[in-house]
Short mmCIF file of C-alpha atoms in Angstrom, two decimals:
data_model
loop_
_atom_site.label_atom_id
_atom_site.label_comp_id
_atom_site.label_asym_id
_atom_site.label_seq_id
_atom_site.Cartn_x
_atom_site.Cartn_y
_atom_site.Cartn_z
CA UNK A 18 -3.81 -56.01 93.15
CA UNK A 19 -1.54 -53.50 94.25
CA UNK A 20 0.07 -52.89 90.15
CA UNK A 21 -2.46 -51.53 88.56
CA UNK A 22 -3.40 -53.59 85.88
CA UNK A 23 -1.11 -56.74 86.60
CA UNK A 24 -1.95 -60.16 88.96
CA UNK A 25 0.69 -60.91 91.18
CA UNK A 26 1.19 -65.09 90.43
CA UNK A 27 4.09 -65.91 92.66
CA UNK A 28 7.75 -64.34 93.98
CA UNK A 29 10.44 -65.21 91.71
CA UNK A 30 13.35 -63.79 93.60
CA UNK A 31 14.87 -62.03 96.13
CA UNK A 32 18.32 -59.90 95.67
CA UNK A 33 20.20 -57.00 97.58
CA UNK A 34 17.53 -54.02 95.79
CA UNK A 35 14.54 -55.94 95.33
CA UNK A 36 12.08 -59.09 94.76
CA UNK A 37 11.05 -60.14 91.52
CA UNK A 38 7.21 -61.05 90.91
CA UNK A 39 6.03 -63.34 88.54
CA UNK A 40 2.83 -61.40 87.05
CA UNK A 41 0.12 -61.41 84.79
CA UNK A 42 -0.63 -58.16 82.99
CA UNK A 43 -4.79 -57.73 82.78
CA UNK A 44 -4.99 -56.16 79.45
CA UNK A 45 -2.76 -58.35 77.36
CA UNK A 46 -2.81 -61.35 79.65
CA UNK A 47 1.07 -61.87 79.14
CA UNK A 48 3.42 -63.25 82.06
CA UNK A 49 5.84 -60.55 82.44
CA UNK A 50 8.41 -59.93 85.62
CA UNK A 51 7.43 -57.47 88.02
CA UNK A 52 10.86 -55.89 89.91
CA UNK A 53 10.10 -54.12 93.05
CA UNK A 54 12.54 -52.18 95.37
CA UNK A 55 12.71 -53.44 98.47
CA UNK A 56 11.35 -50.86 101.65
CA UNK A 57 12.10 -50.29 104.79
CA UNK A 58 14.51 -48.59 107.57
CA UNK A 59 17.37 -49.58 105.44
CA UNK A 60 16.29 -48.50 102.23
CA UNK A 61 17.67 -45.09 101.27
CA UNK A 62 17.76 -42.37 98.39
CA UNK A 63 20.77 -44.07 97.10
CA UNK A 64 18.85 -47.30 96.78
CA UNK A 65 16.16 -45.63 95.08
CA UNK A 66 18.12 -43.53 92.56
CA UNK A 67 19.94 -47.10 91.59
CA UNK A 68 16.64 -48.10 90.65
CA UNK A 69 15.50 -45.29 89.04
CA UNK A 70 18.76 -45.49 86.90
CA UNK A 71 18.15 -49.15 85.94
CA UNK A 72 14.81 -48.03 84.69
CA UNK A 73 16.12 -45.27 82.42
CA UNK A 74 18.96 -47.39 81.21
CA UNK A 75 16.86 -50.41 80.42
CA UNK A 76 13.82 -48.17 78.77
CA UNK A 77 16.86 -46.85 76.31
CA UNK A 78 18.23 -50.50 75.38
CA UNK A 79 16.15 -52.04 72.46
CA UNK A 80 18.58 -55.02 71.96
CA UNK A 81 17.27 -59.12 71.86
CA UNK A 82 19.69 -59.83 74.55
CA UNK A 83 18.81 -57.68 77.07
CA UNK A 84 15.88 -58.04 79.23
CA UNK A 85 12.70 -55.65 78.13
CA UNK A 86 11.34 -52.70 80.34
CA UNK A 87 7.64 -52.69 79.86
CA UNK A 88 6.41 -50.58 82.23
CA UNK A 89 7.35 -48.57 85.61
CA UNK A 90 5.67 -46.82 88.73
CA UNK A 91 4.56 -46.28 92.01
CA UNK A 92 1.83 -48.44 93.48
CA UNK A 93 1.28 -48.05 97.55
CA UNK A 94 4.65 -46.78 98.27
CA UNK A 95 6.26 -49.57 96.24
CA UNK A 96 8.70 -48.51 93.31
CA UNK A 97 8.64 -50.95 90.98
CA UNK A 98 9.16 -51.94 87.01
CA UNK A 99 7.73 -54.66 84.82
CA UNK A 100 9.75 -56.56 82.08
CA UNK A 101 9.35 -59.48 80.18
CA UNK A 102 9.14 -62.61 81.70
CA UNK A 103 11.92 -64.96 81.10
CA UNK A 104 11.71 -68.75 80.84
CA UNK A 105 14.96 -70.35 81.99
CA UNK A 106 17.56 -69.63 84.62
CA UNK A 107 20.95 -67.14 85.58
CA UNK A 108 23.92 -68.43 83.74
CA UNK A 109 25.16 -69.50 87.51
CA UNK A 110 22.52 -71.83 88.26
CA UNK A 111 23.24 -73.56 85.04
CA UNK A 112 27.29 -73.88 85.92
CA UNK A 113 26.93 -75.27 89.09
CA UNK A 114 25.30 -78.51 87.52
CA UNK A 115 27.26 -78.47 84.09
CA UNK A 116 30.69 -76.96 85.00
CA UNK A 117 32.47 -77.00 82.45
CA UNK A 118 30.07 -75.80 79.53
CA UNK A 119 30.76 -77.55 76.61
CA UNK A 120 32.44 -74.94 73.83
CA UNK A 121 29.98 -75.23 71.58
CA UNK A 122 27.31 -74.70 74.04
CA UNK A 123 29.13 -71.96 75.47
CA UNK A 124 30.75 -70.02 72.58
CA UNK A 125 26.97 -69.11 71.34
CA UNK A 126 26.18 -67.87 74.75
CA UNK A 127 29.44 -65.45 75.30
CA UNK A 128 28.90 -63.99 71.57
CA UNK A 129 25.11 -62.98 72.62
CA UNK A 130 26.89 -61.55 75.86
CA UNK A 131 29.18 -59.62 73.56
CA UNK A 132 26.44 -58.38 71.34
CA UNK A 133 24.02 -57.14 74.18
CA UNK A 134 27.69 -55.23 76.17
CA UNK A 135 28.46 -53.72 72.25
CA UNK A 136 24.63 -52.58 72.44
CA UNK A 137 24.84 -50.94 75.21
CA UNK A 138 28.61 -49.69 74.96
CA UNK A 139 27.38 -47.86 71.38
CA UNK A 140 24.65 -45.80 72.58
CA UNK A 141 22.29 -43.93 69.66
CA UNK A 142 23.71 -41.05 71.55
CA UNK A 143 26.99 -41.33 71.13
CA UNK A 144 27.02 -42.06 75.05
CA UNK A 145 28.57 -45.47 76.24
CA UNK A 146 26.81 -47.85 78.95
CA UNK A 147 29.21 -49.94 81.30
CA UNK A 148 27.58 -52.72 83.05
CA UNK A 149 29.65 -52.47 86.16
CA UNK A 150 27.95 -56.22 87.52
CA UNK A 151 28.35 -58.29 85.05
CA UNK A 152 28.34 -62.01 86.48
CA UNK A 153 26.73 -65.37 85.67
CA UNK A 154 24.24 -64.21 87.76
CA UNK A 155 23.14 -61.08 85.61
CA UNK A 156 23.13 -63.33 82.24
CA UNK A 157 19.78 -65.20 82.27
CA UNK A 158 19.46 -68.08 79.76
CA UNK A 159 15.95 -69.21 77.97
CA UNK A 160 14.63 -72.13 77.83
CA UNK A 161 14.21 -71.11 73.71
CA UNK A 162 15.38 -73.22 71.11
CA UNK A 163 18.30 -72.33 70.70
CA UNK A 164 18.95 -70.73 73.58
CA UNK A 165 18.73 -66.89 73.85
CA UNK A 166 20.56 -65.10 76.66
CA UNK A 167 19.49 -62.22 78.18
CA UNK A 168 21.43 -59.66 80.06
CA UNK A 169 19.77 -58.52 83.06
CA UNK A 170 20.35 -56.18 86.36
CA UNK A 171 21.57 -52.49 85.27
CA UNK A 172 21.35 -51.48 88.35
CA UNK A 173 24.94 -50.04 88.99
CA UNK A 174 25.56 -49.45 85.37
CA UNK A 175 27.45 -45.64 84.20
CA UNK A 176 27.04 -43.87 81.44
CA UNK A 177 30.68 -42.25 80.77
CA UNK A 178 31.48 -39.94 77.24
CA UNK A 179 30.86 -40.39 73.46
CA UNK A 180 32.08 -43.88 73.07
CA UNK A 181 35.36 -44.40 70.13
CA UNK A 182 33.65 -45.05 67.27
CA UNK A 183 35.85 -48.45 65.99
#
């Protein structure tokens, strides 16, 4: 129990920042995701400002195809972030068995991809969000009916100037 108020259930996965928790949050006994930075000797301020900065640009992104921040902290040490849990699996998992996607599998996906980059690209503050990582690895797709994508890992996103209003 070292997240206050969440049950640790099993390790999703592991990445270059961090490992991903599946969790169970006490009070509302919801599965959600649980994203810790990784420690050690090799783990630096810049590592921990790249997290910090996925937290803040996540927390400002209400949008149904990007992944929910829920909560963040410090627990023992350990930065970490909650989200919602996703059902499903990164867009590259599901082209190495099915390459090519059909079109009209496919088409649906790209436009939800489009919609959550537009999201974030026409900030409420006039402020544009670039991506900077944006791979089948960082699109997550739900087992829903139909399927909803989800774009995940802001991590090495930028904010850059008022965005052209088109």
């Amino acid at each position: 129990d070292i997240f206050p108020g969440y049950q640790i259930l099993r390790e999703i996965s592991r990445g270059g920042q961090g490992v991903v928790y599946q969790a169970l949050s006490k009070s509302t006994k919801r599965k959600v995701a649980i994203k810790v930075l990784r420690e050690g000797p090799f783990v630096g301020v810049r590592d921990r400002i790249r997290f910090e900065r996925e937290i803040e640009v996540l927390s400002q992104l209400n949008h149904p195809n990007i992944v929910a921040v829920q909560d963040s902290g410090v627990a023992g040490g350990l930065h970490y972030f909650v989200m919602e849990f996703l059902k499903g699996s990164e867009l590259s998992r599901l082209l190495a068995k099915e390459e090519p996607l059909p079109p009209a599998r496919a088409l649906p996906m790209m436009l939800q991809v489009l919609s959550a980059l537009r999201a974030a690209h026409y900030l409420p503050d006039g402020r544009s969000l670039l991506h900077l990582d944006l791979k089948p690895g960082n699109v997550f797709v739900t087992k829903s009916e139909p399927e909803q994508i989800k774009v995940i890992d802001f991590g090495i996103s930028q904010h850059v100037g008022a965005a052209a209003r088109t």
